[in-house]
Short mmCIF file of C-alpha atoms in Angstrom, two decimals:
data_model
loop_
_atom_site.label_atom_id
_atom_site.label_comp_id
_atom_site.label_asym_id
_atom_site.label_seq_id
_atom_site.Cartn_x
_atom_site.Cartn_y
_atom_site.Cartn_z
CA UNK S 11 26.89 31.15 2.84
CA UNK S 12 27.90 27.38 3.36
CA UNK S 13 29.94 25.92 6.18
CA UNK S 14 32.04 22.75 5.79
CA UNK S 15 33.48 21.00 8.80
CA UNK S 16 36.57 18.66 9.06
CA UNK S 17 38.06 16.89 11.86
CA UNK S 18 36.61 15.88 15.39
CA UNK S 19 33.57 16.35 17.36
CA UNK S 20 35.03 19.44 18.99
CA UNK S 21 35.15 20.98 15.45
CA UNK S 22 31.51 19.96 14.88
CA UNK S 23 30.51 22.02 18.03
CA UNK S 24 32.63 25.04 16.83
CA UNK S 25 30.81 24.97 13.43
CA UNK S 26 27.48 25.01 14.98
CA UNK S 27 28.40 27.83 17.27
CA UNK S 28 29.73 29.75 14.27
CA UNK S 29 26.58 28.96 12.39
CA UNK S 30 24.60 30.46 15.43
CA UNK S 31 26.79 33.62 15.29
CA UNK S 32 26.65 34.02 11.50
CA UNK S 33 22.89 33.59 11.65
CA UNK S 34 22.61 36.48 14.19
CA UNK S 35 24.79 38.53 11.96
CA UNK S 36 22.35 38.19 8.98
CA UNK S 37 23.99 35.26 7.09
CA UNK S 38 21.81 32.46 5.63
CA UNK S 39 23.22 28.96 5.52
CA UNK S 40 22.68 27.16 2.12
CA UNK S 41 23.70 23.81 0.67
CA UNK S 42 24.45 24.99 -2.86
CA UNK S 43 25.14 28.26 -4.68
CA UNK S 44 26.91 30.01 -1.73
CA UNK S 45 28.67 33.21 -2.42
CA UNK S 46 30.86 32.42 0.43
CA UNK S 47 32.18 29.07 1.78
CA UNK S 48 33.51 28.86 5.33
CA UNK S 49 35.75 25.76 5.82
CA UNK S 50 36.29 24.79 9.54
CA UNK S 51 39.82 23.09 9.06
CA UNK S 52 41.49 20.42 11.17
CA UNK S 53 45.33 20.72 11.75
CA UNK S 54 46.01 17.72 13.83
CA UNK S 55 48.02 15.37 11.66
CA UNK S 56 49.40 15.46 8.19
CA UNK S 57 46.48 13.70 6.53
CA UNK S 58 43.98 16.01 8.18
CA UNK S 59 45.83 19.07 7.01
CA UNK S 60 45.91 17.64 3.38
CA UNK S 61 42.14 16.99 3.68
CA UNK S 62 41.70 20.51 4.80
CA UNK S 63 43.81 22.08 1.90
CA UNK S 64 41.92 19.88 -0.66
CA UNK S 65 38.58 20.93 0.69
CA UNK S 66 39.55 24.55 0.45
CA UNK S 67 40.76 24.07 -3.21
CA UNK S 68 37.48 22.17 -3.99
CA UNK S 69 35.46 24.96 -2.52
CA UNK S 70 37.27 27.69 -4.48
CA UNK S 71 36.49 25.71 -7.77
CA UNK S 72 32.73 26.48 -7.26
CA UNK S 73 33.54 30.18 -7.76
CA UNK S 74 32.58 31.12 -4.40
CA UNK S 75 34.84 33.14 -1.92
CA UNK S 76 36.41 30.70 0.34
CA UNK S 77 37.28 31.49 3.93
CA UNK S 78 39.45 29.27 6.21
CA UNK S 79 38.75 29.07 9.98
CA UNK S 80 39.41 26.31 12.65
CA UNK S 81 42.60 24.64 13.85
CA UNK S 82 44.67 24.63 10.75
CA UNK S 83 43.86 28.30 10.18
CA UNK S 84 44.74 29.05 13.77
CA UNK S 85 47.90 27.07 13.66
CA UNK S 86 49.38 28.47 10.44
CA UNK S 87 47.57 31.64 9.72
CA UNK S 88 49.50 34.02 7.38
CA UNK S 89 51.58 31.01 6.26
CA UNK S 90 48.63 29.13 5.00
CA UNK S 91 47.26 32.35 3.41
CA UNK S 92 50.48 32.92 1.58
CA UNK S 93 50.71 29.40 0.19
CA UNK S 94 47.05 29.15 -0.67
CA UNK S 95 46.01 32.29 -2.82
CA UNK S 96 42.65 30.46 -3.45
CA UNK S 97 41.36 31.35 0.15
CA UNK S 98 40.14 34.85 0.39
CA UNK S 99 40.83 34.78 3.99
CA UNK S 100 42.49 32.89 6.77
CA UNK S 101 40.95 33.78 10.16
CA UNK S 102 41.92 32.66 13.67
CA UNK S 103 39.88 32.23 16.83
CA UNK S 104 40.32 35.75 17.88
CA UNK S 105 38.43 36.83 14.83
CA UNK S 106 35.27 34.77 15.38
CA UNK S 107 33.44 37.55 17.25
CA UNK S 108 33.56 39.77 14.12
CA UNK S 109 33.13 36.65 11.56
CA UNK S 110 29.90 38.05 10.21
CA UNK S 111 31.53 41.42 9.41
CA UNK S 112 34.56 39.72 8.05
CA UNK S 113 32.47 37.64 5.59
CA UNK S 114 30.85 40.88 4.34
CA UNK S 115 34.32 42.27 3.66
CA UNK S 116 35.24 39.10 1.75
CA UNK S 117 32.05 39.21 -0.20
CA UNK S 118 32.56 42.74 -1.28
CA UNK S 119 36.35 42.24 -2.19
CA UNK S 120 37.64 44.27 0.70
CA UNK S 121 41.15 42.98 2.01
CA UNK S 122 41.01 41.02 5.23
CA UNK S 123 44.13 40.77 7.30
CA UNK S 124 45.44 37.16 7.76
CA UNK S 125 45.59 35.70 11.16
CA UNK S 126 49.08 35.88 12.76
CA UNK S 127 49.52 32.75 15.11
CA UNK S 128 50.63 32.96 18.67
CA UNK S 129 51.34 30.18 21.15
CA UNK S 130 47.80 30.26 22.80
CA UNK S 131 49.29 28.75 25.98
CA UNK S 132 50.63 32.09 26.78
CA UNK S 133 47.23 33.91 26.66
CA UNK S 134 45.89 32.57 30.07
CA UNK S 135 47.46 32.50 33.45
CA UNK S 136 49.64 29.46 34.36
CA UNK S 137 47.60 28.94 37.51
CA UNK S 138 44.40 27.15 36.47
CA UNK S 139 42.08 28.84 39.17
CA UNK S 140 43.08 32.21 37.78
CA UNK S 141 41.94 31.31 34.20
CA UNK S 142 38.12 31.66 34.30
CA UNK S 143 38.07 35.46 34.67
CA UNK S 144 41.00 35.85 32.24
CA UNK S 145 39.31 33.71 29.65
CA UNK S 146 36.43 36.27 29.26
CA UNK S 147 38.88 38.53 27.49
CA UNK S 148 40.42 35.67 25.17
CA UNK S 149 38.44 34.05 22.53
CA UNK S 150 38.37 30.43 23.64
CA UNK S 151 36.11 28.44 21.21
CA UNK S 152 33.17 26.95 23.10
CA UNK S 153 33.86 29.05 26.32
CA UNK S 154 31.22 31.47 27.35
CA UNK S 155 29.16 30.57 24.30
CA UNK S 156 25.92 28.63 24.43
CA UNK S 157 22.04 29.28 24.23
CA UNK S 158 22.21 31.93 26.95
CA UNK S 159 24.45 34.05 24.92
CA UNK S 160 24.92 33.00 21.25
CA UNK S 161 22.81 29.95 20.35
CA UNK S 162 24.19 27.02 18.45
CA UNK S 163 22.47 26.24 15.21
CA UNK S 164 22.21 22.68 14.74
CA UNK S 165 23.44 21.63 11.25
CA UNK S 166 21.69 18.19 11.32
CA UNK S 167 18.85 16.46 13.02
CA UNK S 168 20.90 13.54 14.39
CA UNK S 169 19.63 12.15 17.83
CA UNK S 170 23.07 12.41 19.14
CA UNK S 171 25.05 15.81 19.51
CA UNK S 172 28.52 16.64 20.85
CA UNK S 173 28.59 19.07 23.87
CA UNK S 174 31.81 20.91 24.72
CA UNK S 175 32.66 20.86 28.42
CA UNK S 176 36.23 22.42 28.09
CA UNK S 177 38.67 23.78 25.75
CA UNK S 178 42.47 23.44 25.50
CA UNK S 179 45.04 21.18 27.26
CA UNK S 180 47.77 21.53 29.93
CA UNK S 181 49.66 18.34 29.04
CA UNK S 182 52.72 18.51 27.16
CA UNK S 183 52.90 15.26 25.19
CA UNK S 184 55.95 15.35 23.19
CA UNK S 185 54.10 14.30 19.89
CA UNK S 186 51.22 16.81 20.10
CA UNK S 187 50.90 20.36 18.94
CA UNK S 188 47.21 20.93 19.96
CA UNK S 189 47.98 22.93 23.18
CA UNK S 190 49.88 25.64 21.20
CA UNK S 191 46.97 26.42 18.98
CA UNK S 192 44.02 25.32 21.23
CA UNK S 193 45.50 26.95 24.30
CA UNK S 194 45.60 26.11 28.04
CA UNK S 195 42.80 24.20 29.57
CA UNK S 196 39.62 26.05 30.58
CA UNK S 197 36.44 24.48 31.88
CA UNK S 198 33.07 25.74 30.91
CA UNK S 199 30.76 26.61 33.93
CA UNK S 200 28.54 23.77 34.84
CA UNK S 201 25.44 25.85 34.54
CA UNK S 202 26.25 26.91 31.01
CA UNK S 203 26.83 23.33 30.02
CA UNK S 204 23.62 22.27 31.51
CA UNK S 205 21.77 25.19 29.89
CA UNK S 206 23.07 24.14 26.43
CA UNK S 207 22.34 20.58 27.16
CA UNK S 208 18.70 21.49 27.83
CA UNK S 209 18.57 23.39 24.63
CA UNK S 210 19.88 20.50 22.75
CA UNK S 211 17.31 18.23 24.43
CA UNK S 212 14.56 20.66 23.42
CA UNK S 213 15.95 20.36 19.81
CA UNK S 214 15.51 16.48 19.60
CA UNK S 215 18.80 15.35 20.92
CA UNK S 216 18.61 11.98 22.96
CA UNK S 217 22.27 11.29 23.52
CA UNK S 218 24.87 13.94 24.58
CA UNK S 219 28.43 13.24 23.62
CA UNK S 220 30.75 15.27 26.00
CA UNK S 221 33.85 16.51 24.33
CA UNK S 222 37.11 18.36 25.26
CA UNK S 223 40.76 17.98 24.68
CA UNK S 224 41.02 16.32 28.09
CA UNK S 225 37.70 15.52 29.94
CA UNK S 226 39.46 14.15 33.12
CA UNK S 227 40.77 17.71 33.83
CA UNK S 228 37.21 19.13 33.94
CA UNK S 229 36.64 21.43 36.95
CA UNK S 230 40.14 21.88 38.01
CA UNK S 231 40.01 25.59 37.28
CA UNK S 232 36.64 26.03 38.99
CA UNK S 233 35.88 26.61 42.60
CA UNK S 234 35.50 23.35 44.44
CA UNK S 235 31.82 23.84 45.12
CA UNK S 236 31.15 23.97 41.33
CA UNK S 237 32.54 20.45 41.14
CA UNK S 238 34.16 18.15 38.73
CA UNK S 239 32.94 15.77 36.24
CA UNK S 240 31.55 13.49 38.76
CA UNK S 241 29.11 16.32 39.95
CA UNK S 242 28.21 17.32 36.41
CA UNK S 243 27.18 13.84 34.99
CA UNK S 244 24.08 13.52 37.25
CA UNK S 245 22.92 17.05 36.24
CA UNK S 246 23.09 16.13 32.63
CA UNK S 247 21.59 12.72 32.95
CA UNK S 248 18.55 14.11 34.76
CA UNK S 249 17.57 16.51 31.84
CA UNK S 250 14.09 15.76 30.48
CA UNK S 251 14.58 14.11 26.93
CA UNK S 252 18.24 13.02 27.62
CA UNK S 253 18.48 9.28 27.65
CA UNK S 254 22.25 8.80 27.22
CA UNK S 255 25.29 10.78 28.30
CA UNK S 256 28.69 9.70 26.94
CA UNK S 257 32.04 10.88 27.99
CA UNK S 258 35.05 11.18 25.72
CA UNK S 259 38.75 11.43 25.91
CA UNK S 260 39.85 10.48 29.24
CA UNK S 261 43.65 10.49 30.30
CA UNK S 262 44.63 7.38 32.21
CA UNK S 263 46.89 9.02 34.61
CA UNK S 264 44.12 11.41 35.62
CA UNK S 265 41.13 8.94 35.86
CA UNK S 266 40.30 8.61 39.52
CA UNK S 267 38.34 5.73 41.00
CA UNK S 268 35.57 8.27 41.88
CA UNK S 269 35.19 9.03 38.11
CA UNK S 270 35.11 5.51 37.01
CA UNK S 271 32.37 4.81 39.60
CA UNK S 272 30.43 7.90 38.58
CA UNK S 273 30.50 6.86 34.85
CA UNK S 274 29.75 3.12 35.79
CA UNK S 275 27.05 3.87 38.30
CA UNK S 276 25.14 7.05 37.23
CA UNK S 277 21.81 6.20 35.56
CA UNK S 278 21.75 7.07 31.91
CA UNK S 279 25.46 7.72 31.72
CA UNK S 280 26.95 5.21 29.26
CA UNK S 281 29.33 2.58 30.50
CA UNK S 282 31.95 3.75 27.93
CA UNK S 283 35.50 4.64 28.58
CA UNK S 284 37.53 6.45 25.91
CA UNK S 285 41.08 6.11 27.32
CA UNK S 286 43.94 7.92 25.84
CA UNK S 287 46.68 5.19 26.34
CA UNK S 288 48.64 5.89 23.39
CA UNK S 289 51.17 3.04 24.21
CA UNK S 290 51.75 0.77 27.10
CA UNK S 291 55.62 0.48 27.16
CA UNK S 292 57.01 2.61 30.06
CA UNK S 293 60.01 3.51 27.97
CA UNK S 294 57.93 4.89 25.11
CA UNK S 295 55.48 6.64 27.50
CA UNK S 296 58.24 8.53 29.07
CA UNK S 297 59.58 9.66 25.73
CA UNK S 298 56.14 10.81 24.90
CA UNK S 299 56.06 12.60 28.27
CA UNK S 300 53.21 10.56 29.55
CA UNK S 301 52.73 8.38 32.46
CA UNK S 302 51.81 4.85 33.13
CA UNK S 303 52.79 1.28 32.00
CA UNK S 304 51.19 -2.05 30.85
CA UNK S 305 50.58 -3.17 34.51
CA UNK S 306 49.04 0.15 35.65
CA UNK S 307 46.84 0.38 32.58
CA UNK S 308 45.68 -3.23 33.03
CA UNK S 309 44.79 -2.27 36.64
CA UNK S 310 42.69 0.58 35.45
CA UNK S 311 40.96 -1.71 32.89
CA UNK S 312 40.25 -4.28 35.60
CA UNK S 313 38.83 -1.53 37.83
CA UNK S 314 36.52 -0.38 35.08
CA UNK S 315 35.28 -3.92 34.48
CA UNK S 316 34.87 -4.55 38.10
CA UNK S 317 32.27 -1.71 38.18
CA UNK S 318 30.72 -2.50 34.76
CA UNK S 319 31.62 -5.91 33.20
CA UNK S 320 30.07 -5.03 29.88
CA UNK S 321 31.51 -1.67 29.71
CA UNK S 322 33.00 -0.49 26.36
CA UNK S 323 36.73 0.60 26.48
CA UNK S 324 38.23 2.21 23.39
CA UNK S 325 41.75 3.73 22.75
CA UNK S 326 44.35 4.98 20.24
CA UNK S 327 47.92 3.92 20.00
CA UNK S 328 50.93 5.30 18.26
CA UNK S 329 53.51 2.77 16.99
CA UNK S 330 56.90 3.57 15.50
CA UNK S 331 57.62 6.35 18.06
CA UNK S 332 61.26 7.50 18.12
CA UNK S 333 63.22 5.18 20.10
CA UNK S 334 60.59 2.38 20.04
CA UNK S 335 62.30 -1.04 20.32
CA UNK S 336 61.08 -4.62 19.42
CA UNK S 337 60.70 -5.20 23.17
CA UNK S 338 58.36 -2.01 23.42
CA UNK S 339 56.23 -3.42 20.60
CA UNK S 340 55.96 -6.84 22.52
CA UNK S 341 55.03 -4.80 25.69
CA UNK S 342 52.19 -3.24 23.66
CA UNK S 343 51.03 -6.51 22.33
CA UNK S 344 51.03 -8.02 26.02
CA UNK S 345 48.78 -5.10 27.05
CA UNK S 346 46.34 -5.41 24.02
CA UNK S 347 45.96 -9.23 24.53
CA UNK S 348 45.24 -8.93 28.17
CA UNK S 349 42.98 -5.79 28.04
CA UNK S 350 40.83 -7.15 25.14
CA UNK S 351 39.49 -3.45 24.20
CA UNK S 352 36.40 -2.93 22.44
CA UNK S 353 37.67 -0.55 19.82
CA UNK S 354 41.24 0.39 18.94
CA UNK S 355 42.78 3.10 16.58
CA UNK S 356 46.35 2.35 15.47
CA UNK S 357 48.45 5.22 14.01
CA UNK S 358 52.05 5.31 12.72
CA UNK S 359 54.21 8.02 14.18
CA UNK S 360 54.97 11.07 11.92
CA UNK S 361 56.62 14.30 12.85
CA UNK S 362 54.36 17.27 13.81
CA UNK S 363 55.61 20.87 13.22
CA UNK S 364 57.00 22.54 16.48
CA UNK S 365 56.73 19.44 18.73
CA UNK S 366 59.47 18.05 20.97
CA UNK S 367 59.23 14.63 19.32
CA UNK S 368 60.15 16.17 15.99
CA UNK S 369 63.71 16.76 17.41
CA UNK S 370 64.06 13.17 19.26
CA UNK S 371 66.79 10.88 18.35
CA UNK S 372 66.08 7.11 17.42
CA UNK S 373 63.74 7.92 14.43
CA UNK S 374 62.62 4.83 12.76
CA UNK S 375 62.30 4.38 8.98
CA UNK S 376 59.06 4.45 7.14
CA UNK S 377 59.18 0.76 6.32
CA UNK S 378 59.52 -0.19 9.94
CA UNK S 379 56.71 1.93 11.07
CA UNK S 380 54.51 0.61 8.27
CA UNK S 381 55.27 -2.93 9.28
CA UNK S 382 54.52 -2.24 13.01
CA UNK S 383 51.26 -0.58 11.99
CA UNK S 384 50.20 -3.61 9.99
CA UNK S 385 51.32 -5.91 12.71
CA UNK S 386 49.44 -4.22 15.59
CA UNK S 387 46.55 -3.43 13.39
CA UNK S 388 46.00 -7.11 12.55
CA UNK S 389 46.31 -8.04 16.15
CA UNK S 390 43.71 -5.51 17.30
CA UNK S 391 41.38 -6.41 14.40
CA UNK S 392 41.39 -9.94 15.68
CA UNK S 393 41.05 -9.06 19.31
CA UNK S 394 38.15 -6.49 18.86
CA UNK S 395 36.32 -8.98 16.77
CA UNK S 396 36.65 -11.55 19.56
CA UNK S 397 35.42 -8.94 21.96
CA UNK S 398 32.33 -8.32 19.87
CA UNK S 399 31.83 -12.17 19.58
CA UNK S 400 31.76 -12.25 23.44
CA UNK S 401 28.64 -9.97 23.42
CA UNK S 402 26.46 -12.54 21.42
CA UNK S 403 23.80 -13.62 23.60
CA UNK S 404 23.80 -10.45 25.72
CA UNK S 405 21.17 -7.69 25.88
CA UNK S 406 21.93 -4.11 24.57
CA UNK S 407 19.96 -0.87 24.42
CA UNK S 408 20.33 0.54 20.88
CA UNK S 409 19.82 4.15 19.91
CA UNK S 410 18.33 3.95 16.36
CA UNK S 411 20.03 6.29 13.94
CA UNK S 412 19.03 5.05 10.64
CA UNK S 413 15.70 3.67 9.82
CA UNK S 414 15.09 0.72 7.56
CA UNK S 415 14.01 1.21 4.10
CA UNK S 416 14.52 -0.52 0.56
CA UNK S 417 18.10 0.40 0.41
CA UNK S 418 19.34 0.65 4.06
CA UNK S 419 19.27 -1.65 7.11
CA UNK S 420 18.24 -0.26 10.29
CA UNK S 421 21.37 0.89 12.16
CA UNK S 422 21.99 2.15 15.82
CA UNK S 423 24.53 1.98 18.53
CA UNK S 424 24.67 0.29 21.72
CA UNK S 425 25.97 1.79 25.04
CA UNK S 426 29.59 0.79 24.29
CA UNK S 427 29.59 2.22 20.82
CA UNK S 428 30.42 5.95 20.33
CA UNK S 429 29.53 7.85 17.09
CA UNK S 430 31.47 6.87 13.90
CA UNK S 431 34.46 5.28 15.61
CA UNK S 432 33.35 2.06 17.59
CA UNK S 433 31.24 -0.02 15.28
CA UNK S 434 27.37 -0.08 15.00
CA UNK S 435 24.30 -2.40 15.60
CA UNK S 436 22.41 -3.73 12.58
CA UNK S 437 18.83 -4.29 13.83
CA UNK S 438 16.81 -7.34 12.24
CA UNK S 439 13.16 -7.10 11.40
CA UNK S 440 13.13 -3.48 12.37
CA UNK S 441 10.03 -2.32 10.52
CA UNK S 442 8.45 0.53 12.44
CA UNK S 443 11.43 1.64 14.35
CA UNK S 444 12.08 5.46 14.31
CA UNK S 445 15.12 7.39 14.37
CA UNK S 446 15.99 8.57 17.96
CA UNK S 447 14.24 5.59 19.46
CA UNK S 448 15.86 3.47 22.18
CA UNK S 449 15.07 -0.27 21.95
CA UNK S 450 16.16 -3.27 23.92
CA UNK S 451 17.89 -5.94 21.74
CA UNK S 452 19.65 -9.09 22.00
CA UNK S 453 22.80 -9.66 20.24
CA UNK S 454 22.61 -12.60 17.92
CA UNK S 455 25.81 -12.40 15.79
CA UNK S 456 28.78 -10.10 14.98
CA UNK S 457 30.75 -8.81 12.04
CA UNK S 458 34.05 -7.55 13.00
CA UNK S 459 33.15 -4.90 15.64
CA UNK S 460 29.64 -4.55 14.39
CA UNK S 461 26.77 -6.35 16.22
CA UNK S 462 23.80 -8.10 14.60
CA UNK S 463 20.79 -7.62 16.97
CA UNK S 464 17.13 -8.53 17.23
CA UNK S 465 14.48 -6.39 19.12
CA UNK S 466 13.35 -8.00 22.38
CA UNK S 467 9.49 -7.91 22.99
CA UNK S 468 8.38 -5.04 25.17
#
């Protein structure tokens, strides 16, 4: 059996948990010649769905039996199965408990019933504090799993690993379908998270990358004495072997001053703020069913930099949202020019099945959306390059991820750079540096968002 993963870091965790379950069920992971290929799909945006289908088709071309799991399988279920006969089975989250058995059925040609989607927000109580007990009866990916129950199986030996702290989302952003197939927000118990973090550290992980759909909501469904993210971070940072803890996906409207201070001031917690701004025009944000505006977001940016002037701040933005005007775009430009973020993703709006925005008036034509993506993209490319240039002459601590050899530079990441999305550090004269090592460096140059660094003497 082989396992292919698409999408975000949350899917990577799900795949490692599935690998652990399948291993306990007698399945062996192989890179080539698999009888069954499990594809952990992504269903977030149109391109991700296309990539998932292409991967399923390519896997079927090998002659293996193909099984679709993950977000796209959960979201579309039987509809996907009917339109994609190349897949031997399309299984949802509720079938993960019996996945090893279902793969045996697939291998032996037995019919496997396709998943029938439901709105997963309806599976748990509306009141957050009542969800923990109810979640035990509902298959919530990542909830209740971990080394004390079903161990993850690491699928690589990277010195950084994602660690899920919660699943689901209670927000109702008009452009997003994730809550309907990921469900209501549920925090993992802090002891369970710490236990899994210790297991990861024992297996060579140096940096923990905390992931969820909304990390700022962590703890709202737990008893007060079990705490919030501010109390979890010091526990994770104190684990032997862990040298860096990084938090992802913070909602600006929910980011309290105490959380900003905890991230900025807790030893071994990266001064890194992954803020989900999405836009800065109040008009557009209200149509997105989100809160905030340019001035309140700038206030948050200044608050972060007051605590940690060198902190990395990254975000994503949607342009071309229904009803977006030229004045709204100019407001976004004002925010970007003043905020000077370290890394920015720009996405053109597209309709998502079953979302409120799909029915909104004021839709913009494709050419206008493409022009705005190009315009804002050019601006952020210039601004983020300038932000990187500002770091020339400063000191950074770099986690080495690729060792130097005849074909590759030595590459790592500084505190303000998250895996894969925020640039990297190219380390000069790096002979002898080993993967997983942290080294103090001085920034000597920049290339776009990437930094050129040299190792400082110890």
